[in-house]
Short mmCIF file of C-alpha atoms in Angstrom, two decimals:
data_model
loop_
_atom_site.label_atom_id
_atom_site.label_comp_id
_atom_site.label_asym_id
_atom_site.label_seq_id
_atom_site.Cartn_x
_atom_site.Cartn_y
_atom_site.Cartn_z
CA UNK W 1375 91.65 116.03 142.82
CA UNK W 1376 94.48 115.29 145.38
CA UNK W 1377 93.43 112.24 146.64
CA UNK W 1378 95.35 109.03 146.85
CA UNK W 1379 93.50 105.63 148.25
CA UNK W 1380 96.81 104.37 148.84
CA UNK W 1381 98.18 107.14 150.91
CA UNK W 1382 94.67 107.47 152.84
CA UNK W 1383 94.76 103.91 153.25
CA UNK W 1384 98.21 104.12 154.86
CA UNK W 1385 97.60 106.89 157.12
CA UNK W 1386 95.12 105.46 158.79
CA UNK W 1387 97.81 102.66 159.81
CA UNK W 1388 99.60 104.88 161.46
CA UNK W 1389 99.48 105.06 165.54
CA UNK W 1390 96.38 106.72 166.92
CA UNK W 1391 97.85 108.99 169.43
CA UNK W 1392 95.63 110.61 171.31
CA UNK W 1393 95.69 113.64 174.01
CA UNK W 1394 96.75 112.31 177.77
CA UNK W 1395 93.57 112.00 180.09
CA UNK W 1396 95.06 115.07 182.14
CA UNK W 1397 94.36 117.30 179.05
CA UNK W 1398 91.14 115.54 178.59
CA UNK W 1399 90.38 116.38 182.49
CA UNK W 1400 91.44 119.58 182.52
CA UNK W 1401 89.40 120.98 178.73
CA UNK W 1402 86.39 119.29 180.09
CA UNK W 1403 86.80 120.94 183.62
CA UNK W 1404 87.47 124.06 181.80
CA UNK W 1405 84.28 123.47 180.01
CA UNK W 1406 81.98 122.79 182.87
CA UNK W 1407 83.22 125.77 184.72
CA UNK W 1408 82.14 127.85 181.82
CA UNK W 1409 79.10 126.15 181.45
CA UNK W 1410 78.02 126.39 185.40
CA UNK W 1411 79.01 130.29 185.10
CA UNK W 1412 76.56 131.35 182.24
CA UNK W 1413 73.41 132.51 183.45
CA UNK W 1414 70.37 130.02 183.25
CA UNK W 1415 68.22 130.89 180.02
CA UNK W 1416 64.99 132.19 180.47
CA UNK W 1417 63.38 129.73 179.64
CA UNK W 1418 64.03 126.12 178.89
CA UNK W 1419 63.87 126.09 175.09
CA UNK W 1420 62.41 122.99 174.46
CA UNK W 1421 59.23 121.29 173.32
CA UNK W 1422 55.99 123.03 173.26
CA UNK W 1423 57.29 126.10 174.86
CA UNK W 1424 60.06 126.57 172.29
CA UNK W 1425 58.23 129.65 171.44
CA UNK W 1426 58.48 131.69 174.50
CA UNK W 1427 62.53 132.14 173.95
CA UNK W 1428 62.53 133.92 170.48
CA UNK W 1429 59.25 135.56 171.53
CA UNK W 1430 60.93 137.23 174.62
CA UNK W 1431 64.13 137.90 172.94
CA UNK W 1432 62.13 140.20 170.17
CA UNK W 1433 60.30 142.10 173.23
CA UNK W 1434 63.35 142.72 174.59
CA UNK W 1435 64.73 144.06 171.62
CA UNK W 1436 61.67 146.32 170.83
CA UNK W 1437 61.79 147.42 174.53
CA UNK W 1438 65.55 148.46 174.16
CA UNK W 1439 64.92 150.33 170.80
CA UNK W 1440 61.89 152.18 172.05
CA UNK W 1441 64.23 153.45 175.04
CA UNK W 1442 67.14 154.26 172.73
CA UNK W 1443 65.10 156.13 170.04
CA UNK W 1444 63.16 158.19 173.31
CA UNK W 1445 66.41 159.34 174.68
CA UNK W 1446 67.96 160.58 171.84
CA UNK W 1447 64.59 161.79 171.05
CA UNK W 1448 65.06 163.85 174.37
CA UNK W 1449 68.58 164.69 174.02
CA UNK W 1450 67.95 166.27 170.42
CA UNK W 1451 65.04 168.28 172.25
CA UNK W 1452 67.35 169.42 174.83
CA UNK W 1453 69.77 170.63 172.56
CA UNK W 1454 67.11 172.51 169.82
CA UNK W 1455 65.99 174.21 173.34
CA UNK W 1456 69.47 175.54 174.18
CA UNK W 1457 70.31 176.31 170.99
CA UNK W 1458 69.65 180.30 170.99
CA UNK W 1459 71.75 180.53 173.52
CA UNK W 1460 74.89 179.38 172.74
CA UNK W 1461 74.38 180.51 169.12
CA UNK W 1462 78.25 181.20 168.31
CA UNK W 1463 79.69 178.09 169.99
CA UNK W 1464 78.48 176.66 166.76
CA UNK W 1465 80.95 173.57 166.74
CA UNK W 1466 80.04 172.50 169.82
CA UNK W 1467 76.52 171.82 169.01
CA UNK W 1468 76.76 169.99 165.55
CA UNK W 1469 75.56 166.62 166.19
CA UNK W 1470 78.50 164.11 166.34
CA UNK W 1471 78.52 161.66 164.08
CA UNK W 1472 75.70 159.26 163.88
CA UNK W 1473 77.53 155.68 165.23
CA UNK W 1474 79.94 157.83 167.71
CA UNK W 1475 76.55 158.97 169.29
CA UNK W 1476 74.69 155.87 169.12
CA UNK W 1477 77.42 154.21 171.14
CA UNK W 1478 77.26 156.89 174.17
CA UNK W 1479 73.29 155.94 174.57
CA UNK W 1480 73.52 152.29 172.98
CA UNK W 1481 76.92 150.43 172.80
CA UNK W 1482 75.20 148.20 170.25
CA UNK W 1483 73.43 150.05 167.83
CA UNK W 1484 71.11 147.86 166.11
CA UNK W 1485 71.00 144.16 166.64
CA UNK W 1486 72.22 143.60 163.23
CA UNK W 1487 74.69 144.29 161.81
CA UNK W 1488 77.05 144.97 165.11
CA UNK W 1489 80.08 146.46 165.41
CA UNK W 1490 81.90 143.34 166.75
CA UNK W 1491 80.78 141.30 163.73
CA UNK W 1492 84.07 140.23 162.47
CA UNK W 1493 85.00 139.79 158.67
CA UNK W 1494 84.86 136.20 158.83
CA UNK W 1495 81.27 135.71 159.00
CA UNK W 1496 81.48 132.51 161.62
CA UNK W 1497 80.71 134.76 164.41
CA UNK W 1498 77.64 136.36 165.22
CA UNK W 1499 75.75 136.72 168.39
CA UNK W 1500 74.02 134.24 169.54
CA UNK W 1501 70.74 134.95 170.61
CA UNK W 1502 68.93 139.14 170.51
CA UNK W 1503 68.81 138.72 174.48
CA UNK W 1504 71.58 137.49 175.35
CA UNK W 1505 73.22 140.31 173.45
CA UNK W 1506 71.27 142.94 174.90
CA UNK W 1507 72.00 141.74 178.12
CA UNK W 1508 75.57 141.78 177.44
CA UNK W 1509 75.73 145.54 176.09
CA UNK W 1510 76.22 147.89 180.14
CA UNK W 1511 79.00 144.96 180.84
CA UNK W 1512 80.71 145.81 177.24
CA UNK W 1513 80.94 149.37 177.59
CA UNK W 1514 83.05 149.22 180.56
CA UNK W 1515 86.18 149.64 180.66
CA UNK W 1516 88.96 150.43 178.24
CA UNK W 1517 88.67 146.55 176.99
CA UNK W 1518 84.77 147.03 176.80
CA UNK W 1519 85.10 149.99 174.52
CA UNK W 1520 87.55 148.29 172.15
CA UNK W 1521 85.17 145.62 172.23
CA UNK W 1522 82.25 147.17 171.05
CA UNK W 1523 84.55 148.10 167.38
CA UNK W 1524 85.27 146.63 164.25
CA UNK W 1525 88.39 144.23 164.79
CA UNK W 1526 90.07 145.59 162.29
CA UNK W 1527 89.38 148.76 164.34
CA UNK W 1528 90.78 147.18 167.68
CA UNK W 1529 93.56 145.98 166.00
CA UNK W 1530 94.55 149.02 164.58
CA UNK W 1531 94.25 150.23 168.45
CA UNK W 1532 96.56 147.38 169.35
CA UNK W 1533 99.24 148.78 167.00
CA UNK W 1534 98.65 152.29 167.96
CA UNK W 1535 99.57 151.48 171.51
CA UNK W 1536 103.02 149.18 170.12
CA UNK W 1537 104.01 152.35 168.29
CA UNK W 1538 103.98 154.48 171.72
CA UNK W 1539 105.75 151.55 173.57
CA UNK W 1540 102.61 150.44 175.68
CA UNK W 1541 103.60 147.12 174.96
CA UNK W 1542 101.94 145.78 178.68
CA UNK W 1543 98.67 147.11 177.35
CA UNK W 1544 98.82 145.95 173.80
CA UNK W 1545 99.68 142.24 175.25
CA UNK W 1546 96.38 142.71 177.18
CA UNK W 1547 94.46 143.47 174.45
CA UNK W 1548 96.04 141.60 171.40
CA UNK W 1549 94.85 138.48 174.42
CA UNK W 1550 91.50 139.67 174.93
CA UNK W 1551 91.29 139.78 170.75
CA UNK W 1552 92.17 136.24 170.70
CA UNK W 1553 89.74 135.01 172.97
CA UNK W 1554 86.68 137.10 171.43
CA UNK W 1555 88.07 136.07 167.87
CA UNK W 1556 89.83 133.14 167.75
CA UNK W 1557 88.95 132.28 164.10
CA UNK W 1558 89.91 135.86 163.17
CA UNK W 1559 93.11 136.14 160.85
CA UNK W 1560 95.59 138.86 161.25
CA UNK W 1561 96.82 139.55 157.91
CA UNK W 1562 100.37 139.24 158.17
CA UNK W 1563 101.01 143.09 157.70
CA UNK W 1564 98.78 144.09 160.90
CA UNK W 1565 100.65 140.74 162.89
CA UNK W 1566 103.88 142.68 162.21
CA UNK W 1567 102.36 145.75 163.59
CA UNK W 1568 100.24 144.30 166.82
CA UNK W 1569 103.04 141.50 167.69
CA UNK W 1570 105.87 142.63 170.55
CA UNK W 1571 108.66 142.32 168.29
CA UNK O 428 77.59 123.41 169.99
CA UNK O 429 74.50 125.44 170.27
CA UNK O 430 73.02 123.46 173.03
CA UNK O 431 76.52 123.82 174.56
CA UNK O 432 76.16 127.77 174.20
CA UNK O 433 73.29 127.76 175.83
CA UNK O 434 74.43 126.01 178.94
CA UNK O 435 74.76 122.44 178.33
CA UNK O 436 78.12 120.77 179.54
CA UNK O 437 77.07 117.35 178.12
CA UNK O 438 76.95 118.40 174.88
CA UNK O 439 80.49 119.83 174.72
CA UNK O 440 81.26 116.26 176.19
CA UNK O 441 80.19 114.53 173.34
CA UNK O 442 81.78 117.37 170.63
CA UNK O 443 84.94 117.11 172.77
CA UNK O 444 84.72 113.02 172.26
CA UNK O 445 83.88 113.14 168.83
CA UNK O 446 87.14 115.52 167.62
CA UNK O 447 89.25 114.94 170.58
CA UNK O 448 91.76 112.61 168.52
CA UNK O 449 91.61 113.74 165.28
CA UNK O 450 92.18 117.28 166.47
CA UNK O 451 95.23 116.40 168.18
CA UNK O 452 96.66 114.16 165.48
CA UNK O 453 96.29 116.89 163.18
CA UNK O 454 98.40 119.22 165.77
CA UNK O 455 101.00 116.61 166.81
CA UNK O 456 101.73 116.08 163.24
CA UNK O 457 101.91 119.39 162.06
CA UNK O 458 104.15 120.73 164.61
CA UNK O 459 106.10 117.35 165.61
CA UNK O 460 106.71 118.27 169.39
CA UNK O 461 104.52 116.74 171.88
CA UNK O 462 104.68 118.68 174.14
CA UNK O 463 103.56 121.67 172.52
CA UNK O 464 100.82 120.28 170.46
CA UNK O 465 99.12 119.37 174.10
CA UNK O 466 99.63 122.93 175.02
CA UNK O 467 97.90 124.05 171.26
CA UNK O 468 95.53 121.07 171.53
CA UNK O 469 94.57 122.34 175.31
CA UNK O 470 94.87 126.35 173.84
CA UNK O 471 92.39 125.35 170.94
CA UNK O 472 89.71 123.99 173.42
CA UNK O 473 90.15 126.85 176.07
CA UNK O 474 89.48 129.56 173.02
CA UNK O 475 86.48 127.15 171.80
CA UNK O 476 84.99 127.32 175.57
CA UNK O 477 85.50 130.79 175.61
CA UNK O 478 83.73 131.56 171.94
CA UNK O 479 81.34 129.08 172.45
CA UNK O 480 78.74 131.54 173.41
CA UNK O 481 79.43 134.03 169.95
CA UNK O 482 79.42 130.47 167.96
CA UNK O 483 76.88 130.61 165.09
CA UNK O 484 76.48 127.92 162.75
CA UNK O 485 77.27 129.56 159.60
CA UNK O 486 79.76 126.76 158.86
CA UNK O 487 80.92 123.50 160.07
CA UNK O 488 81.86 123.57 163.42
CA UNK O 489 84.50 121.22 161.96
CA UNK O 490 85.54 123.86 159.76
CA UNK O 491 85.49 126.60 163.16
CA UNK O 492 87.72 124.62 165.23
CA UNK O 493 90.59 124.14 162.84
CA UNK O 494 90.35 127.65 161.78
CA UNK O 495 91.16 128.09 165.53
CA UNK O 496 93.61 125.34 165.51
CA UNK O 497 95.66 126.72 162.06
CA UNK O 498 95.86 130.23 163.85
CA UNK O 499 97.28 128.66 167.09
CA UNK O 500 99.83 127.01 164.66
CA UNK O 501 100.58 130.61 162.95
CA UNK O 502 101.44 131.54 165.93
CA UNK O 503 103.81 128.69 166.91
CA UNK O 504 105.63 128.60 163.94
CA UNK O 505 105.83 132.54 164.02
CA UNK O 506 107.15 132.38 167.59
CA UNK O 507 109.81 129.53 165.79
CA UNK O 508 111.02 132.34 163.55
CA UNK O 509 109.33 131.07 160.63
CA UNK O 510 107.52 133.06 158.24
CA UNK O 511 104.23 132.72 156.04
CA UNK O 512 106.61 132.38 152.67
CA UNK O 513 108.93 130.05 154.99
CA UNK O 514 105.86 127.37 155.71
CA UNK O 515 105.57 126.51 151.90
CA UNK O 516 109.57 125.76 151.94
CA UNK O 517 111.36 122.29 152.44
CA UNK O 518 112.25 122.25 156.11
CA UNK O 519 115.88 121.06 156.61
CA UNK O 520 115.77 117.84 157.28
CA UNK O 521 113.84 114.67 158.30
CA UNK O 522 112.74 114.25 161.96
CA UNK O 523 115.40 111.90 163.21
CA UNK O 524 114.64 108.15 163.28
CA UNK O 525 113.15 106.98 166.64
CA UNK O 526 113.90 103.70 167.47
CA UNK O 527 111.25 102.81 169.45
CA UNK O 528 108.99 103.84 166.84
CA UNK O 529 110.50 102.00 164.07
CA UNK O 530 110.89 98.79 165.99
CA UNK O 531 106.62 98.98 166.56
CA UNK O 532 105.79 100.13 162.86
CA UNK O 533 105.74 98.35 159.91
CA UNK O 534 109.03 99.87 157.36
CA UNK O 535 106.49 101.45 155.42
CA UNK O 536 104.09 103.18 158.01
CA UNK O 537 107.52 104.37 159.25
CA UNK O 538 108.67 105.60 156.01
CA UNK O 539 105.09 107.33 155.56
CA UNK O 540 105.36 108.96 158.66
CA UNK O 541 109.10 110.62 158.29
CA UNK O 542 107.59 111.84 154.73
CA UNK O 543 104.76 113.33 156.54
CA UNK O 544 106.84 114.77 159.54
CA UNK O 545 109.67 116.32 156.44
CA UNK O 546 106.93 118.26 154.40
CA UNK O 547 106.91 121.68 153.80
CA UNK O 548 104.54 123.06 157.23
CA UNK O 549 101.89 124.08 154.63
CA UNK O 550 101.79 121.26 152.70
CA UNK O 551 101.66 118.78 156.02
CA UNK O 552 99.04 121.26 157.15
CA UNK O 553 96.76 120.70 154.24
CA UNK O 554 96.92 116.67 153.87
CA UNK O 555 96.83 116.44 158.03
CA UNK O 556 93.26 119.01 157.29
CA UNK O 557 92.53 117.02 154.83
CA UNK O 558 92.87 113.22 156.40
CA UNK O 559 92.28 113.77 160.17
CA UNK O 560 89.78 116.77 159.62
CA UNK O 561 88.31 115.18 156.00
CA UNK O 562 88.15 118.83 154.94
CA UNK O 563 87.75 119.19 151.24
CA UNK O 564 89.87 121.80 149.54
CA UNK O 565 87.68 124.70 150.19
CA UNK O 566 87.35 124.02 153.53
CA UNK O 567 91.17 123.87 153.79
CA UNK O 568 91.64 127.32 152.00
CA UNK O 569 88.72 128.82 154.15
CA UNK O 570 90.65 127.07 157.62
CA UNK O 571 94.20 127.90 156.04
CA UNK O 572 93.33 131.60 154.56
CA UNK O 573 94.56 130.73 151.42
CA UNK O 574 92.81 130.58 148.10
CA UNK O 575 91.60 127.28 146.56
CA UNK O 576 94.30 126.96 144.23
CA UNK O 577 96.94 127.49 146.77
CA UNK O 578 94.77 124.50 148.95
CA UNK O 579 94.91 122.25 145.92
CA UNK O 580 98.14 122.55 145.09
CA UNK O 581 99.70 122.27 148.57
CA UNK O 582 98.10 118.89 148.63
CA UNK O 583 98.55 117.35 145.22
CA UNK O 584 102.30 118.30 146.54
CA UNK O 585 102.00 116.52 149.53
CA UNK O 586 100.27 113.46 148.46
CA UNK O 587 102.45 113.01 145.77
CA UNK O 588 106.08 113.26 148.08
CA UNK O 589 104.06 110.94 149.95
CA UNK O 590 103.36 108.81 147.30
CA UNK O 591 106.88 108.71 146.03
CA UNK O 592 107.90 107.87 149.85
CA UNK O 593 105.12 104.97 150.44
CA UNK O 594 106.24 103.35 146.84
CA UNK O 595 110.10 103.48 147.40
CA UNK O 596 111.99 100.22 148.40
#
């Protein structure tokens, strides 16, 4: 191993600098504002009634499963009934793929694993509920939709829109990337590609 | 970090307290320029805030935050023209003497420090990870994106240019 007493020793001499009490302010502003803006939980998970948090969160999740599975219950229905009579319009009524469907009725398929999980595993959601609740908010937008893929998905979106000059756009979402995955590494091939050279 | 996800300022308060200095030693020293490391330092925090509620504890939240920090510092030293293969070269020359600074420090804190401040980015990274942070080597190569080898080695090669430097005169 690496290590050197000595040199530890030594370093540990060296000036303590630390970050000027304006930076302090401002991350710990930063981190009350954030804190003030998230909705209260629904209930205080503490003591005896730790229960009632992960007991809600699965209703929840059974609830929004039910309703998915019933409405694409319904849609197939719909579909098998109008079926005879669009009979040679054939392409048109093939089912779409199974997660490009999913998404139109339920940006986030299954609980686990999601879309948005990236490849470093550091980052899942954090609570059933909380996810759910997030999903109508996600799937707005052109910066929900990217949201609700792979990274290496949104990435490749990010280059996509480099290569046809959109580079206003791609700075918007190569930021948003960053702030939803800010452990994520961009191998250094896709950086090329994503970064305004 | 949990109980800050789930809307409790205090206890990002005390997370803040408890890494505040070592996480901005480790970015002072690996870039060198004040005032960008409090920009990075401030960056890091901002992007912890705004994961906070996606954080899961699969790993130390040590580990998480200088994950953050290294890919802030890619970015830096990308924006300074230098490349991946470039951060595990020499760098031209020694930070310049400061004055002030030698007049405070002992010869041979000085000395370590100038060793510290001319290492290879990659090397400085991974003995700064490894004092300030007390990362072991897998942690570095997990933070870093490097394999465990490539961790090792980067600091047996630090700590022994630092060595040589602490020893001499």
């Amino acid at each position: 191993m690496a290590d050197d007493p000595k040199i530890s020793q030594r370093y540990r001499e060296l000036p303590r600098e630390e970050p000027p009490r304006h930076v302090d302010d401002a991350i710990l502003a930063a981190a009350r504002r954030a804190a003030d803006a998230r909705p209260a939980p629904l209930v205080t998970p503490a003591g005896r009634r730790r229960w009632y948090f992960p007991l809600a969160a699965a209703a929840i999740i059974v609830l929004a499963v039910a309703v998915t599975v019933q409405v694409e219950r319904q849609q197939r229905d719909v579909e098998v009934a109008e079926a005879p009579a669009v009979a040679t319009s054939a392409p048109r009524r093939e089912e779409p793929p199974a997660a490009a469907k999913r998404e139109v009725f339920a940006p986030e398929p299954k609980p686990a694993p999601s879309p948005r999980q990236p490849s470093a595993d550091l980052q899942k959601a954090p609570a059933p509920a909380a996810q759910a609740m997030r999903a109508p908010a996600e799937v707005s937008g052109v910066v929900g939709k990217l949201a609700t893929v792979s990274p290496e998905q949104w990435l490749q979106g990010i280059a996509d829109l480099r290569r046809q000059g959109r580079h206003e756009e791609a700075d918007r979402q190569l930021a948003e990337f960053r702030k939803r995955y800010p452990d994520y590494r961009i191998p250094e091939a896709m950086l090329e590609k994503v970064e305004k050279r | 970090m949990l109980a800050y996800g789930r809307g409790d300022p205090g206890a990002f308060d005390t997370l803040y307290k408890r890494h505040r200095g070592a996480l901005f030693r480790f970015i002072l020293r690996a870039i060198k320029q004040r005032p960008a490391a409090e920009e990075l330092f401030q960056e890091t925090w901002i992007r912890v805030i705004e994961a906070s509620n996606r954080y899961a504890p699969q790993a130390r939240f040590t580990t998480w935050l200088y994950t953050i920090a290294h890919n802030l510092l890619v970015d830096h030293w990308r924006r300074k023209g230098l490349s991946v293969v470039q951060l595990d070269e020499d760098s031209a020359a020694a930070a310049p003497d400061n004055p002030a600074r030698q007049a405070e420090a002992r010869e041979a804190l000085a000395r370590l420090l100038r060793a510290i401040e001319a290492l290879p980015a990659a090397q400085r990274e991974a003995f700064l990870l490894h004092e300030e942070a007390g990362l072991s080597v897998a942690e570095i190569a997990a933070v870093t994106g490097s394999g465990e080898e490539a961790a090792k080695s980067r600091l047996r090669y630090a700590m022994a240019k630092l060595k040589a430097a602490v020893d001499d005169g």
